[in-house]
């Protein structure tokens, strides 16, 4: 009989490596990278932008590297911008978002309370990438977040799970593989389409009343796949495909949050719809 543990560990490593491959390469300097003015707890929201922003990184991301471009972009536009680390595993530095997602949502809840207390605001807006665009929905639905959040903007969020471009379909061929992934990286297991976590999250509807939802997707996504799984259904939802705004936009799963100023412009529109301007290919210069 094959020593299955020896067989399964490389498979789990393969899944992890596939995810790591789409994490910003800048992770090596996360601990020392400058925040460019965000996470300033003395910042007070203005009349023009009365709510603080909380940026929620994706799987294997962190509070700095995921936002090296978007945080300064929004800070420059007058927002009080904050970002957190969540889902840490013991002994795994820098690469976060791997813990159980319900526990990560509890960390987000505590962080939003901290930001609201510091800024004096009644509500915050959330902008999340990948898992960070999906995980807050647990906070909104089950942890009282709907009373404290005005809007959730998701960049390539895996709202209805992912098949990792078909990679998860290999799991049934390796008995015990799914259990191993759950045991070692529960945050990955929770994001597989059809997981118990996602079944609970999406039961009874995708949204909760009082929160404005925006999903910004790219058809070139290779991680949160199929990309239509990212879309939400509900009465206060706007689903946006980047290529409908700019057919020349080739951003994939990482670039949509790391470098894509067309996506950034649409984030700004979602946060301040009263002053929204058309997002086009020219928005790269905005």
Coordinates of C-alpha atoms in Angstrom, one line a residue, residues 17 29 36 38 70 147 163 190 206 242:
X17 CA 2.5 26.8 -4.3
X29 CA 10.0 43.1 2.6
X36 CA 2.8 55.6 2.6
X38 CA -2.1 54.7 5.6
X70 CA -4.2 51.0 -4.0
X147 CA -24.6 47.8 11.4
X163 CA -11.9 25.4 -8.5
X190 CA -12.9 26.9 3.0
X206 CA -25.7 36.5 -0.9
X242 CA -13.2 45.1 -16.1

